[in-house]
mmCIF file of C-alpha atoms in Angstrom:
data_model
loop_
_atom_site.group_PDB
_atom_site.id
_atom_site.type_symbol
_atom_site.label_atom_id
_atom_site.label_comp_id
_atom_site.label_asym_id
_atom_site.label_seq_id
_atom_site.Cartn_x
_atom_site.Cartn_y
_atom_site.Cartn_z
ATOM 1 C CA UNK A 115 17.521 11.796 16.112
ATOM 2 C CA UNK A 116 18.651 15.427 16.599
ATOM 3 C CA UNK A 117 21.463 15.652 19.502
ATOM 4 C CA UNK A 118 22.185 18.675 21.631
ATOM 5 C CA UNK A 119 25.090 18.522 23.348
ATOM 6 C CA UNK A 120 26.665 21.367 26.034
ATOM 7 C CA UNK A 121 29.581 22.007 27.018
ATOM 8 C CA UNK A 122 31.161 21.564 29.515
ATOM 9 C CA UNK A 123 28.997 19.584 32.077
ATOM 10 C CA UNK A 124 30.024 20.817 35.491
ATOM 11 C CA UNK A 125 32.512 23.873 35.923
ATOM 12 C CA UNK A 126 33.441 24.889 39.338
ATOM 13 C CA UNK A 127 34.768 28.636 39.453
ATOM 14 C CA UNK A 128 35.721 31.416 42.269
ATOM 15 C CA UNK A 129 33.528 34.723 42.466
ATOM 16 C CA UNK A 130 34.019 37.304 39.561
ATOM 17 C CA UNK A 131 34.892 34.841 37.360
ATOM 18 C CA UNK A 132 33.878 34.720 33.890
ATOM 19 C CA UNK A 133 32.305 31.677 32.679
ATOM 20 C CA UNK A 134 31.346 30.489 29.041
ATOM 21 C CA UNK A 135 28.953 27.538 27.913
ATOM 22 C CA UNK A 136 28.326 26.383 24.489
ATOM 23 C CA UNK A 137 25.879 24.873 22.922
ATOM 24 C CA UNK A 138 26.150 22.689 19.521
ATOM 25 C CA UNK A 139 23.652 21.400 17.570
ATOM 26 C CA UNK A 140 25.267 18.238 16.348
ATOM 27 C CA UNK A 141 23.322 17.377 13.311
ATOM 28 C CA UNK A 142 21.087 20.276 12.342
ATOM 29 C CA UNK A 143 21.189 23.366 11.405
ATOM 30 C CA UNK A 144 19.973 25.922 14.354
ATOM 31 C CA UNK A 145 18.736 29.398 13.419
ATOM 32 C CA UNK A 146 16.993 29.644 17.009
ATOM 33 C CA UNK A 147 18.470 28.417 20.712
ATOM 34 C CA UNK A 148 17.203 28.910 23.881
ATOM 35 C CA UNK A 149 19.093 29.680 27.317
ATOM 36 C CA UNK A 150 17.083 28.481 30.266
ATOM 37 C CA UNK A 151 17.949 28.734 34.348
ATOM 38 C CA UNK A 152 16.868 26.243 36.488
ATOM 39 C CA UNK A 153 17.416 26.419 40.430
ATOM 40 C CA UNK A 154 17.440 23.300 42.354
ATOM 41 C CA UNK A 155 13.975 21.367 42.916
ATOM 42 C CA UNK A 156 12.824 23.932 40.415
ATOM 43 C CA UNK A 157 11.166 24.492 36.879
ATOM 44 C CA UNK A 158 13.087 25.666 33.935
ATOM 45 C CA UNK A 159 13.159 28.983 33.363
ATOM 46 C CA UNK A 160 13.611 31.096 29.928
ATOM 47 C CA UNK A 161 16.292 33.276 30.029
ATOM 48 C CA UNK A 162 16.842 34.271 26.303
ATOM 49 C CA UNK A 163 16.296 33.689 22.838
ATOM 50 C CA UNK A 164 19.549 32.792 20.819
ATOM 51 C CA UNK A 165 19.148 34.192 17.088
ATOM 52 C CA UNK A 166 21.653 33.299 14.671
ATOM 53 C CA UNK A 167 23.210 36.277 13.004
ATOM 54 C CA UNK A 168 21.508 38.521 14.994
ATOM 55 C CA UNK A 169 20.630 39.670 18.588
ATOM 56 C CA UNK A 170 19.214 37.906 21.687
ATOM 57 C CA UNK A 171 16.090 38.451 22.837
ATOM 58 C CA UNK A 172 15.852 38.605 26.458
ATOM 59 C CA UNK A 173 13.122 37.662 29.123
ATOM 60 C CA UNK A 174 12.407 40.110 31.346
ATOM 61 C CA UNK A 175 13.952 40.385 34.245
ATOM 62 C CA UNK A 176 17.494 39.059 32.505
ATOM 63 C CA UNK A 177 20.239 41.369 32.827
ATOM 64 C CA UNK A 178 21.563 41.029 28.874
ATOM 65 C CA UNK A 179 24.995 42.505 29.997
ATOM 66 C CA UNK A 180 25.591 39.827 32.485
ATOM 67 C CA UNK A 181 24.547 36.895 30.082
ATOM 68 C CA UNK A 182 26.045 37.576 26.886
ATOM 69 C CA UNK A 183 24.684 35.180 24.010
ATOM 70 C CA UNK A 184 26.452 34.605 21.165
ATOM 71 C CA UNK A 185 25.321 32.495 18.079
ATOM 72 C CA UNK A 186 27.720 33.152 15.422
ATOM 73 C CA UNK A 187 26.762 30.100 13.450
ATOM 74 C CA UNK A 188 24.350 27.855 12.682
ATOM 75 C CA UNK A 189 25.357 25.151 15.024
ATOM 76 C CA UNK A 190 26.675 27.168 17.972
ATOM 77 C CA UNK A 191 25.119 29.255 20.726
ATOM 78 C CA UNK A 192 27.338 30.455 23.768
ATOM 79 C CA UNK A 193 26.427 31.921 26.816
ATOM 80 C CA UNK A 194 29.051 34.167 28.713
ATOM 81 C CA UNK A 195 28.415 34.600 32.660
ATOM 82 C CA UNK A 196 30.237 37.687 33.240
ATOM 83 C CA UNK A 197 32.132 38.565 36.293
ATOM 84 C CA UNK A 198 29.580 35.296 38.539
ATOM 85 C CA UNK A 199 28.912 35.524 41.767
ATOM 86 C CA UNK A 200 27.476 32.585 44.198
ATOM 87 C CA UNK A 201 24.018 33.637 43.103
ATOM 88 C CA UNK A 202 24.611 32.568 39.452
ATOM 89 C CA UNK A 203 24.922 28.941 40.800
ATOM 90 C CA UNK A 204 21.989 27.173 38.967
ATOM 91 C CA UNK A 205 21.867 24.386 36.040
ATOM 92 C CA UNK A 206 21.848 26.289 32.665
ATOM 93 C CA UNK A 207 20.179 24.542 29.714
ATOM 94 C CA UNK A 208 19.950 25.081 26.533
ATOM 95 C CA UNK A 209 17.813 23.709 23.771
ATOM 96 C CA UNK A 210 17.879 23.627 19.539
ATOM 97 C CA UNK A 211 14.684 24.152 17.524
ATOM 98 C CA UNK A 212 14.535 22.193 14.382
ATOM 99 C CA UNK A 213 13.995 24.007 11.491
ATOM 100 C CA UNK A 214 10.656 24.268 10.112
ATOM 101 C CA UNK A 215 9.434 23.825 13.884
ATOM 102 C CA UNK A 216 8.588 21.599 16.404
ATOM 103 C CA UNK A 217 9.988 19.726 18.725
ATOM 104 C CA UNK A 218 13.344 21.416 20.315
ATOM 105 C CA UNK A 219 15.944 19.391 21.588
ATOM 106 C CA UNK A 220 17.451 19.848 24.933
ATOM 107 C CA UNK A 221 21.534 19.611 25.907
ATOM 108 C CA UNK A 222 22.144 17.807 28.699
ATOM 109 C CA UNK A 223 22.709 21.070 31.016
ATOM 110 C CA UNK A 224 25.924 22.816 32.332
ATOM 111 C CA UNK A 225 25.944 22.505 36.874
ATOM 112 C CA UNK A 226 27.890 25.708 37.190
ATOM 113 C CA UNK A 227 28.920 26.398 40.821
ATOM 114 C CA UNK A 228 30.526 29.654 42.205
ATOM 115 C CA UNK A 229 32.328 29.605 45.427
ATOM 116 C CA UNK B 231 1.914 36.492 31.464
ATOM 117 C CA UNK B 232 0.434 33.319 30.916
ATOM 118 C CA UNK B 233 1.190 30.776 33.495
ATOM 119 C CA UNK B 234 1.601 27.557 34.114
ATOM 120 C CA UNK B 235 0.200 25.597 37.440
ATOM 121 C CA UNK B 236 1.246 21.744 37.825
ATOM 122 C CA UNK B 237 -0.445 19.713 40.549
ATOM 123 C CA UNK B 238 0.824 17.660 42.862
ATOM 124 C CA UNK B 239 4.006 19.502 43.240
ATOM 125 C CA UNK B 240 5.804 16.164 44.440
ATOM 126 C CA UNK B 241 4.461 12.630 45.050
ATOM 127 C CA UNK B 242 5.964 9.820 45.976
ATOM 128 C CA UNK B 243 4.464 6.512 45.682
ATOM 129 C CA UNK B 244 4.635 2.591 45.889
ATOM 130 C CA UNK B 245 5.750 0.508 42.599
ATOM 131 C CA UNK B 246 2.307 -0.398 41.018
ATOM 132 C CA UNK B 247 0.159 2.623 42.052
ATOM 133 C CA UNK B 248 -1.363 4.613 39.399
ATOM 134 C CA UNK B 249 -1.110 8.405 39.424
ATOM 135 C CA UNK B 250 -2.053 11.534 37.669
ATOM 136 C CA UNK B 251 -0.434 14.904 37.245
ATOM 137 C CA UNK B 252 -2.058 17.946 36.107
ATOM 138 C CA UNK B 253 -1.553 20.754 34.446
ATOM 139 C CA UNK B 254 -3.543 23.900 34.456
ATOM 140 C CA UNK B 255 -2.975 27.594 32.282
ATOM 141 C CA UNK B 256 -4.340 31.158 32.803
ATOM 142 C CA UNK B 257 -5.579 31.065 29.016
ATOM 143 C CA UNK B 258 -6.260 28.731 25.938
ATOM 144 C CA UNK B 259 -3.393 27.352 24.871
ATOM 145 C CA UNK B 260 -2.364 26.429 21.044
ATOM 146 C CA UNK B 261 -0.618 23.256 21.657
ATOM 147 C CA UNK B 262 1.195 21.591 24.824
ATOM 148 C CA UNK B 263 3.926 19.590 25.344
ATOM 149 C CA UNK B 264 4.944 17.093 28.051
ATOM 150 C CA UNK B 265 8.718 16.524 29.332
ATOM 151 C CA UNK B 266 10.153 14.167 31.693
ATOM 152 C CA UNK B 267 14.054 15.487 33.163
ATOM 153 C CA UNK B 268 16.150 13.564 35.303
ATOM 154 C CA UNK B 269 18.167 15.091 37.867
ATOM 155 C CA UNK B 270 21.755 16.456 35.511
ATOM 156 C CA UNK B 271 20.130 16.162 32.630
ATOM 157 C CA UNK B 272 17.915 17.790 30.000
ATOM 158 C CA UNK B 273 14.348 17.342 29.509
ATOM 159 C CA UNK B 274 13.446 14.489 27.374
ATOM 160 C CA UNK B 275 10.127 15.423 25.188
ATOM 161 C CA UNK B 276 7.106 12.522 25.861
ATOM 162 C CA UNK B 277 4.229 14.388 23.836
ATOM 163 C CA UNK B 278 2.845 17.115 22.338
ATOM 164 C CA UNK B 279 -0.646 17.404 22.199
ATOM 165 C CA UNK B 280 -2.335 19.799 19.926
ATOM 166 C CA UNK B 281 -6.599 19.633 19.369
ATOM 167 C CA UNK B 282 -8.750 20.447 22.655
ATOM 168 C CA UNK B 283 -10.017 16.311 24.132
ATOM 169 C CA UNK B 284 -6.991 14.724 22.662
ATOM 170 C CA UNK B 285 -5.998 11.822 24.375
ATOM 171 C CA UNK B 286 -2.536 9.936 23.254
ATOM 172 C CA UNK B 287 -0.975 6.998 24.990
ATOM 173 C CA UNK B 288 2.705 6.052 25.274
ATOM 174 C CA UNK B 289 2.849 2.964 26.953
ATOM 175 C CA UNK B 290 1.965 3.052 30.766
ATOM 176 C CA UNK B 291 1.131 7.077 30.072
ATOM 177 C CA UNK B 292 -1.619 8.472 28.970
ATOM 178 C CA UNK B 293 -2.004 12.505 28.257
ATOM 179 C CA UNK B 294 -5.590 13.945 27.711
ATOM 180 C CA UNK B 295 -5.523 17.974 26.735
ATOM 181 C CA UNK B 296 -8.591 19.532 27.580
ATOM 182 C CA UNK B 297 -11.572 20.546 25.450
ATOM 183 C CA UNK B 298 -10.833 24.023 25.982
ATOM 184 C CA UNK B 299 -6.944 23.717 25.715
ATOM 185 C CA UNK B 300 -6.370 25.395 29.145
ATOM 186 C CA UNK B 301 -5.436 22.087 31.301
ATOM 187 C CA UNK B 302 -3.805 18.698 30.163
ATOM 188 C CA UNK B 303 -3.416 15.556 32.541
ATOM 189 C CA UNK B 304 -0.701 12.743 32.623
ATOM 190 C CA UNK B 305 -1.930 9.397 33.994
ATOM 191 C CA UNK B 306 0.860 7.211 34.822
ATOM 192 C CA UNK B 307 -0.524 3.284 34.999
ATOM 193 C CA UNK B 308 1.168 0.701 37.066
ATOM 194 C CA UNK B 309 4.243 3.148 38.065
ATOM 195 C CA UNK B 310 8.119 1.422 38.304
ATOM 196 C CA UNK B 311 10.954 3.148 40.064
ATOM 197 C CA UNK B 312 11.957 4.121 36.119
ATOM 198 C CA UNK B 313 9.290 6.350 36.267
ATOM 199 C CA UNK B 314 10.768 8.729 38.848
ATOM 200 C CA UNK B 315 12.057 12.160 37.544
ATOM 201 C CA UNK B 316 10.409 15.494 37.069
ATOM 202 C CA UNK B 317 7.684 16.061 34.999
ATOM 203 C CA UNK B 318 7.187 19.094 33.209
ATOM 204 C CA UNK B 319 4.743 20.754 30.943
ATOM 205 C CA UNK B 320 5.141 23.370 28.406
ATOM 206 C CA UNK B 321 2.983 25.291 26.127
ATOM 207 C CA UNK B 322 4.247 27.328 23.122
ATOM 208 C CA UNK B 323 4.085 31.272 23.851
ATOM 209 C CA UNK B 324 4.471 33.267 20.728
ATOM 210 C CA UNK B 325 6.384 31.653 17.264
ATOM 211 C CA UNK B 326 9.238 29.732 18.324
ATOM 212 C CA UNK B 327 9.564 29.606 22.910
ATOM 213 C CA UNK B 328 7.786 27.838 25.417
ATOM 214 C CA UNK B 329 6.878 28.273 28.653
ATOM 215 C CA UNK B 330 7.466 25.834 31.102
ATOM 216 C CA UNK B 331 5.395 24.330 34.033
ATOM 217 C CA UNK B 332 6.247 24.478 38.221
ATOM 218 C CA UNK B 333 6.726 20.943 37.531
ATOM 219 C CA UNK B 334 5.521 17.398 39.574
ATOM 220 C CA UNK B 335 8.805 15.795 40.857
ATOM 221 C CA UNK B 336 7.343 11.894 41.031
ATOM 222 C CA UNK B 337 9.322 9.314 43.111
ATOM 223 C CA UNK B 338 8.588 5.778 43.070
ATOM 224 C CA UNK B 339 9.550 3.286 45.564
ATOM 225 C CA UNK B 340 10.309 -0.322 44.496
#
């Protein structure tokens, strides 16, 4: 079936730090990612919409110059947490969207932690 | 903004017990999914459910989508401690993203 995977799993960095995640789609081509947040004991949360070639689209609320997206290829979405602070601790997921539609396919999350 | 309410929020129960978890929207909804995530991982898709009194069964679970698309139920027969994790919902807003539920975080005790 159609694999996900993020990288890396865990990262552990001090305040002000820049931190990047990526996110491959291992098998299929990816026009469209998604970047979600999700706090501890809590829901997932959309943050953006990855478009290959193109722009994100941001959720509102999401402050595009602190969570720069990339997708330069078909297979690859990053997401850049500039300058992170304590309050960007969270799990970050993303998730692939087969062409042609449904289902997407979620990586197995990045723990980031900010001390 | 259309919204997502899941019901219970958290349960816990005894190995054996049956359970249902519900899921309730502002507005009709096109389609719906069901997700089950354990904790450091991704969500792992169980469903999708698409016309209004659809019922599909996946084993122990069965999913029923309302006839007017704004509320789907999980039903969870005979639960096992395998069975723990969160359960989410999500319905499709606009062409391509989905929403996602508050979430039922369901622990069973063997």
């Amino acid at each position: 079936g159609a694999v996900v995977s993020q990288h890396p799993s865990w990262v552990i960095c001090k305040s002000g730090t820049s931190v990047k995640i990526e996110c491959r789609s291992l098998d299929f081509q990816a026009t469209t990612m998604f970047w979600y947040r999700q706090f501890p004991k809590q829901s997932l949360m959309l943050m953006a919409t990855s478009n290959e070639g193109s722009k994100a689209t941001y959720e509102q609320g999401v402050e595009k110059d602190k969570f720069l997206i990339n997708h330069a290829s078909l297979t690859l979405s990053t997401l850049t947490v500039t300058s992170a602070h304590p309050e960007d601790s969270s799990f970050y997921i993303c998730s692939a969207r087969l062409p042609g539609g449904q289902p997407q396919h979620f990586g197995d999350g990045t723990r980031l932690s900010i001390l | 903004t259309q919204l997502l309410e899941q019901s219970p929020q958290f349960l816990s129960i005894q190995e054996g017990e049956n359970l249902t978890v519900y899921c309730n929207s502002s507005s009709v909804f096109s389609s719906l999914q069901w997700y089950r995530q354990e904790p450091g991982e991704g969500p792992v898709l169980l469903v999708t459910v698409v016309t209004g009194g659809e019922v599909k069964k996946l084993k122990r679970l069965t999913f029923q989508f309302g006839d007017a698309r704004k509320d789907s139920s999980l039903h969870i027969t005979a639960a096992q401690p395998g069975d723990t994790g969160l359960y989410l919902c999500a319905l499709r807003s606009g062409t391509y993203k989905y929403i996602f539920g508050t979430g039922t975080r369901l622990k069973v005790l063997a």
